[in-house]
mmCIF file of C-alpha atoms in Angstrom:
data_model
loop_
_atom_site.group_PDB
_atom_site.id
_atom_site.type_symbol
_atom_site.label_atom_id
_atom_site.label_comp_id
_atom_site.label_asym_id
_atom_site.label_seq_id
_atom_site.Cartn_x
_atom_site.Cartn_y
_atom_site.Cartn_z
ATOM 1 C CA MET A 22 54.851 -28.077 198.561
ATOM 2 C CA SER A 23 57.904 -26.692 196.768
ATOM 3 C CA ASN A 24 56.900 -23.103 197.752
ATOM 4 C CA PHE A 25 56.587 -24.079 201.370
ATOM 5 C CA ILE A 26 57.684 -21.583 203.879
ATOM 6 C CA TYR A 27 58.172 -22.718 207.486
ATOM 7 C CA ALA A 28 56.445 -20.238 209.907
ATOM 8 C CA PRO A 29 55.678 -22.225 213.053
ATOM 9 C CA PRO A 30 53.373 -20.716 215.752
ATOM 10 C CA GLN A 31 55.433 -18.763 218.437
ATOM 11 C CA GLN A 32 52.658 -18.593 221.112
ATOM 12 C CA PRO A 33 52.513 -20.391 223.241
ATOM 13 C CA TRP A 34 56.307 -21.360 222.991
ATOM 14 C CA LEU A 35 55.641 -24.576 225.015
ATOM 15 C CA ASP A 36 52.300 -25.944 226.126
ATOM 16 C CA ILE A 37 53.319 -28.321 228.909
ATOM 17 C CA ILE A 38 50.409 -30.539 230.151
ATOM 18 C CA TYR A 39 52.499 -32.841 232.445
ATOM 19 C CA GLN A 40 56.016 -33.230 233.727
ATOM 20 C CA ASP A 41 57.769 -35.317 236.341
ATOM 21 C CA ASP A 42 61.417 -36.593 236.743
ATOM 22 C CA ALA A 43 61.052 -39.092 233.898
ATOM 23 C CA ILE A 44 58.882 -37.540 231.192
ATOM 24 C CA ILE A 45 57.501 -34.294 229.817
ATOM 25 C CA VAL A 46 54.243 -34.117 227.824
ATOM 26 C CA LEU A 47 53.090 -31.297 225.626
ATOM 27 C CA ASN A 48 50.312 -30.172 223.424
ATOM 28 C CA LYS A 49 51.982 -29.601 220.033
ATOM 29 C CA PRO A 50 50.355 -26.926 217.846
ATOM 30 C CA SER A 51 49.687 -27.574 214.123
ATOM 31 C CA GLY A 52 52.580 -26.184 212.005
ATOM 32 C CA LEU A 53 55.392 -27.030 214.334
ATOM 33 C CA LEU A 54 57.808 -29.783 213.519
ATOM 34 C CA SER A 55 58.306 -32.602 216.004
ATOM 35 C CA VAL A 56 62.028 -32.706 215.427
ATOM 36 C CA PRO A 57 64.401 -30.260 213.459
ATOM 37 C CA GLY A 58 64.425 -30.579 209.729
ATOM 38 C CA ARG A 59 67.534 -30.862 207.534
ATOM 39 C CA LEU A 60 67.682 -27.187 206.614
ATOM 40 C CA PRO A 61 68.793 -24.621 209.068
ATOM 41 C CA GLU A 62 65.509 -22.670 208.690
ATOM 42 C CA HIS A 63 63.624 -25.737 209.795
ATOM 43 C CA ASN A 64 65.574 -26.081 213.092
ATOM 44 C CA ASP A 65 62.566 -24.896 215.206
ATOM 45 C CA SER A 66 60.699 -27.831 216.636
ATOM 46 C CA ILE A 67 58.919 -29.070 219.721
ATOM 47 C CA ALA A 68 61.984 -31.267 220.440
ATOM 48 C CA SER A 69 64.463 -28.330 220.164
ATOM 49 C CA ARG A 70 62.294 -26.016 222.187
ATOM 50 C CA VAL A 71 61.956 -28.649 225.148
ATOM 51 C CA GLN A 72 65.763 -29.268 224.874
ATOM 52 C CA GLU A 73 66.395 -25.544 225.536
ATOM 53 C CA GLN A 74 64.985 -26.004 228.991
ATOM 54 C CA PHE A 75 65.550 -29.671 229.465
ATOM 55 C CA PRO A 76 68.856 -30.660 227.658
ATOM 56 C CA THR A 77 68.478 -34.364 228.523
ATOM 57 C CA ALA A 78 65.056 -34.609 226.798
ATOM 58 C CA THR A 79 64.832 -37.010 223.805
ATOM 59 C CA ILE A 80 61.936 -37.687 221.494
ATOM 60 C CA VAL A 81 60.112 -41.134 221.702
ATOM 61 C CA HIS A 82 57.573 -40.682 219.052
ATOM 62 C CA ARG A 83 56.409 -37.982 216.406
ATOM 63 C CA LEU A 84 53.522 -36.082 215.047
ATOM 64 C CA ASP A 85 53.355 -34.807 211.540
ATOM 65 C CA MET A 86 54.097 -31.064 211.439
ATOM 66 C CA CYS A 87 50.459 -30.226 210.543
ATOM 67 C CA THR A 88 48.997 -32.557 213.247
ATOM 68 C CA SER A 89 48.371 -31.129 216.767
ATOM 69 C CA GLY A 90 47.977 -32.679 220.082
ATOM 70 C CA VAL A 91 49.687 -34.979 222.680
ATOM 71 C CA ILE A 92 53.403 -35.516 222.287
ATOM 72 C CA LEU A 93 55.744 -37.024 224.937
ATOM 73 C CA MET A 94 59.352 -36.779 225.499
ATOM 74 C CA ALA A 95 61.754 -38.737 227.836
ATOM 75 C CA LEU A 96 63.878 -36.941 230.302
ATOM 76 C CA THR A 97 66.267 -39.867 231.096
ATOM 77 C CA LYS A 98 67.883 -42.558 228.937
ATOM 78 C CA ALA A 99 66.078 -45.168 231.005
ATOM 79 C CA ALA A 100 62.702 -43.485 230.422
ATOM 80 C CA GLN A 101 63.511 -43.216 226.645
ATOM 81 C CA SER A 102 64.265 -46.878 226.430
ATOM 82 C CA HIS A 103 61.273 -47.988 228.466
ATOM 83 C CA ILE A 104 58.791 -45.852 226.465
ATOM 84 C CA SER A 105 60.360 -46.676 222.981
ATOM 85 C CA ARG A 106 59.894 -50.363 223.736
ATOM 86 C CA GLN A 107 56.172 -49.725 224.447
ATOM 87 C CA PHE A 108 55.797 -48.036 221.095
ATOM 88 C CA GLN A 109 57.675 -50.837 219.388
ATOM 89 C CA GLN A 110 55.455 -53.463 221.036
ATOM 90 C CA ARG A 111 52.358 -51.431 220.384
ATOM 91 C CA SER A 112 51.379 -51.533 224.058
ATOM 92 C CA THR A 113 50.520 -47.824 224.204
ATOM 93 C CA SER A 114 46.974 -46.598 223.484
ATOM 94 C CA LYS A 115 46.033 -43.519 221.637
ATOM 95 C CA TYR A 116 43.325 -41.892 219.617
ATOM 96 C CA TYR A 117 42.796 -38.933 217.451
ATOM 97 C CA TYR A 118 40.012 -36.709 216.254
ATOM 98 C CA ALA A 119 39.761 -35.694 212.560
ATOM 99 C CA ARG A 120 37.240 -33.680 210.583
ATOM 100 C CA LEU A 121 36.645 -35.093 207.074
ATOM 101 C CA GLU A 122 35.932 -33.727 203.696
ATOM 102 C CA GLY A 123 32.775 -35.695 203.063
ATOM 103 C CA VAL A 124 31.002 -38.236 205.192
ATOM 104 C CA PRO A 125 31.863 -41.966 205.080
ATOM 105 C CA THR A 126 29.074 -44.355 203.862
ATOM 106 C CA ALA A 127 29.329 -46.369 207.106
ATOM 107 C CA ASN A 128 29.250 -45.292 210.716
ATOM 108 C CA ASN A 129 32.443 -47.117 211.694
ATOM 109 C CA GLY A 130 34.969 -49.596 210.424
ATOM 110 C CA SER A 131 38.476 -50.760 210.038
ATOM 111 C CA ILE A 132 41.064 -49.900 207.423
ATOM 112 C CA ASP A 133 43.766 -52.338 206.778
ATOM 113 C CA LEU A 134 45.834 -51.099 203.889
ATOM 114 C CA PRO A 135 49.699 -51.431 203.685
ATOM 115 C CA LEU A 136 51.496 -48.157 203.103
ATOM 116 C CA ARG A 137 54.850 -46.933 201.694
ATOM 117 C CA CYS A 138 56.463 -43.701 200.576
ATOM 118 C CA ASP A 139 55.398 -42.395 197.203
ATOM 119 C CA TRP A 140 58.939 -41.667 196.304
ATOM 120 C CA PRO A 141 58.435 -39.375 193.200
ATOM 121 C CA ASN A 142 55.857 -37.371 195.228
ATOM 122 C CA ARG A 143 57.536 -37.269 198.654
ATOM 123 C CA PRO A 144 56.489 -36.714 201.314
ATOM 124 C CA ARG A 145 53.176 -38.299 200.086
ATOM 125 C CA GLN A 146 52.469 -41.934 201.241
ATOM 126 C CA MET A 147 50.561 -44.453 199.202
ATOM 127 C CA VAL A 148 48.749 -47.823 199.446
ATOM 128 C CA ASP A 149 50.998 -50.749 198.109
ATOM 129 C CA PHE A 150 49.961 -54.210 198.647
ATOM 130 C CA ILE A 151 53.356 -55.641 197.516
ATOM 131 C CA ASP A 152 55.991 -53.436 199.018
ATOM 132 C CA GLY A 153 53.912 -51.509 201.804
ATOM 133 C CA LYS A 154 54.257 -52.125 205.481
ATOM 134 C CA SER A 155 50.980 -53.174 207.263
ATOM 135 C CA ALA A 156 48.891 -50.334 208.624
ATOM 136 C CA LEU A 157 45.584 -50.755 210.578
ATOM 137 C CA THR A 158 43.240 -48.046 211.682
ATOM 138 C CA HIS A 159 39.851 -48.336 213.446
ATOM 139 C CA TRP A 160 37.358 -45.444 213.078
ATOM 140 C CA ASN A 161 33.860 -44.330 213.944
ATOM 141 C CA ILE A 162 31.853 -41.274 213.213
ATOM 142 C CA ILE A 163 31.045 -39.072 216.246
ATOM 143 C CA SER A 164 29.199 -36.172 214.631
ATOM 144 C CA LYS A 165 28.321 -34.809 211.141
ATOM 145 C CA GLN A 166 28.422 -31.254 210.035
ATOM 146 C CA GLN A 167 27.576 -28.910 207.126
ATOM 147 C CA ILE A 168 30.153 -26.381 206.171
ATOM 148 C CA THR A 169 28.679 -23.189 204.977
ATOM 149 C CA ASP A 170 29.881 -20.022 203.080
ATOM 150 C CA GLU A 171 29.455 -16.382 203.971
ATOM 151 C CA ASN A 172 25.909 -16.593 202.764
ATOM 152 C CA ASN A 173 25.287 -19.568 205.021
ATOM 153 C CA ASP A 174 24.914 -21.924 201.886
ATOM 154 C CA THR A 175 26.041 -25.383 202.444
ATOM 155 C CA TYR A 176 28.925 -26.231 200.127
ATOM 156 C CA LEU A 177 30.570 -29.157 201.950
ATOM 157 C CA GLU A 178 29.332 -32.117 203.906
ATOM 158 C CA SER A 179 31.673 -33.173 206.756
ATOM 159 C CA ALA A 180 32.042 -35.793 209.462
ATOM 160 C CA THR A 181 34.150 -35.745 212.707
ATOM 161 C CA VAL A 182 35.621 -39.131 213.336
ATOM 162 C CA LEU A 183 37.449 -40.825 216.268
ATOM 163 C CA LEU A 184 40.639 -42.603 214.980
ATOM 164 C CA LYS A 185 42.433 -45.364 216.669
ATOM 165 C CA PRO A 186 45.571 -46.428 214.859
ATOM 166 C CA VAL A 187 46.996 -49.880 215.722
ATOM 167 C CA THR A 188 50.203 -49.285 213.771
ATOM 168 C CA GLY A 189 52.087 -45.934 213.436
ATOM 169 C CA ARG A 190 53.041 -45.618 209.766
ATOM 170 C CA SER A 191 53.875 -42.115 208.381
ATOM 171 C CA HIS A 192 50.736 -40.310 207.237
ATOM 172 C CA GLN A 193 48.648 -43.437 208.156
ATOM 173 C CA LEU A 194 45.440 -41.625 209.256
ATOM 174 C CA ARG A 195 45.660 -39.161 206.366
ATOM 175 C CA VAL A 196 46.062 -41.904 203.693
ATOM 176 C CA HIS A 197 43.488 -44.262 205.253
ATOM 177 C CA MET A 198 40.912 -41.477 205.383
ATOM 178 C CA LEU A 199 41.699 -40.736 201.780
ATOM 179 C CA ALA A 200 41.116 -44.329 200.975
ATOM 180 C CA LEU A 201 37.635 -44.038 202.372
ATOM 181 C CA GLY A 202 37.065 -41.295 199.938
ATOM 182 C CA THR A 203 37.008 -38.715 202.765
ATOM 183 C CA PRO A 204 40.371 -37.078 203.152
ATOM 184 C CA ILE A 205 40.961 -34.802 206.205
ATOM 185 C CA LEU A 206 40.001 -31.216 206.024
ATOM 186 C CA GLY A 207 42.940 -28.795 205.458
ATOM 187 C CA ASP A 208 45.205 -31.481 204.189
ATOM 188 C CA GLU A 209 47.325 -29.830 201.575
ATOM 189 C CA LEU A 210 48.756 -33.296 200.446
ATOM 190 C CA TYR A 211 45.638 -35.404 200.067
ATOM 191 C CA ALA A 212 42.439 -33.258 200.224
ATOM 192 C CA SER A 213 40.812 -31.364 197.229
ATOM 193 C CA ALA A 214 41.315 -27.691 196.843
ATOM 194 C CA GLN A 215 37.841 -27.205 198.349
ATOM 195 C CA GLY A 216 38.836 -29.511 201.352
ATOM 196 C CA VAL A 217 42.068 -27.507 201.798
ATOM 197 C CA ALA A 218 40.218 -24.126 201.709
ATOM 198 C CA ALA A 219 37.623 -25.297 204.140
ATOM 199 C CA ALA A 220 40.062 -25.214 207.122
ATOM 200 C CA GLU A 221 42.953 -23.080 208.137
ATOM 201 C CA HIS A 222 45.183 -26.138 208.894
ATOM 202 C CA LEU A 223 45.056 -29.838 208.966
ATOM 203 C CA GLN A 224 42.017 -30.991 211.076
ATOM 204 C CA LEU A 225 43.794 -33.925 212.735
ATOM 205 C CA HIS A 226 44.498 -33.918 216.426
ATOM 206 C CA ALA A 227 46.184 -36.500 218.818
ATOM 207 C CA ALA A 228 43.780 -36.258 221.619
ATOM 208 C CA MET A 229 44.808 -38.993 223.884
ATOM 209 C CA LEU A 230 47.931 -41.042 224.777
ATOM 210 C CA GLU A 231 48.269 -43.804 227.461
ATOM 211 C CA ILE A 232 51.450 -45.393 228.460
ATOM 212 C CA ASP A 233 52.976 -47.467 231.371
ATOM 213 C CA HIS A 234 54.911 -44.915 233.341
ATOM 214 C CA PRO A 235 58.606 -45.747 233.168
ATOM 215 C CA LEU A 236 59.083 -45.354 237.007
ATOM 216 C CA THR A 237 55.948 -46.762 238.441
ATOM 217 C CA GLU A 238 54.832 -49.149 235.673
ATOM 218 C CA GLU A 239 51.351 -47.865 236.230
ATOM 219 C CA LYS A 240 49.159 -46.716 233.381
ATOM 220 C CA ILE A 241 49.103 -42.926 232.897
ATOM 221 C CA GLN A 242 46.801 -41.112 230.368
ATOM 222 C CA PHE A 243 47.222 -37.733 228.898
ATOM 223 C CA LYS A 244 44.299 -35.928 226.953
ATOM 224 C CA VAL A 245 44.097 -32.719 225.162
ATOM 225 C CA LYS A 246 41.006 -31.123 223.599
ATOM 226 C CA PRO A 247 41.177 -30.552 219.849
ATOM 227 C CA PRO A 248 41.490 -26.921 218.432
ATOM 228 C CA PHE A 249 38.415 -27.570 216.395
ATOM 229 C CA SER A 250 34.889 -28.411 217.350
ATOM 230 C CA ILE A 251 33.950 -32.074 217.350
ATOM 231 C CA ASP A 252 30.149 -31.617 217.913
#
């Protein structure tokens, strides 16, 4: 990743799926940072774009740069505090779709493997039963595919899975799928060269987020279809 050049998608500039006085919810494209990076050339992000139009907006959770899908920002301090507490208490609900390099041997399951940063190989994360933080993911297969080349010859078996993370560790879904022996297609950190080449970007999408609305206390749910087929 040392030769990484940040070139985030420019269109659409912002894909707003919901907005009211307290929150704004967007569909983040793959390749755009959630928040600005340390370097000036990494300033472009979903947060900085939103703040150009809504200066009071603050981030309450993040998606990896390569992950697409539902991301929510608060428009007031009260909303930010209310929603942040929900994430801390794990009272939100969310699920993701992912296309895998290979097919898991079971149709569903749970992965309970603690994670920490792989410091010599940052930003990679790793399983560590001593120093890792608890991480739990429920998963189930929703479809299976065969990836073919230009001659229509199958060169890779694949499965599309529904992922429900209970915790929110960095790279949790990516490392947990790697632990199954089926990394996510297009994952330049964890997939094989063949798995990276089989997709134009990481095939991981935050498809649904449900929170208690900070003003009404009623549950409100946001969904966005993935940019890849799940059939």
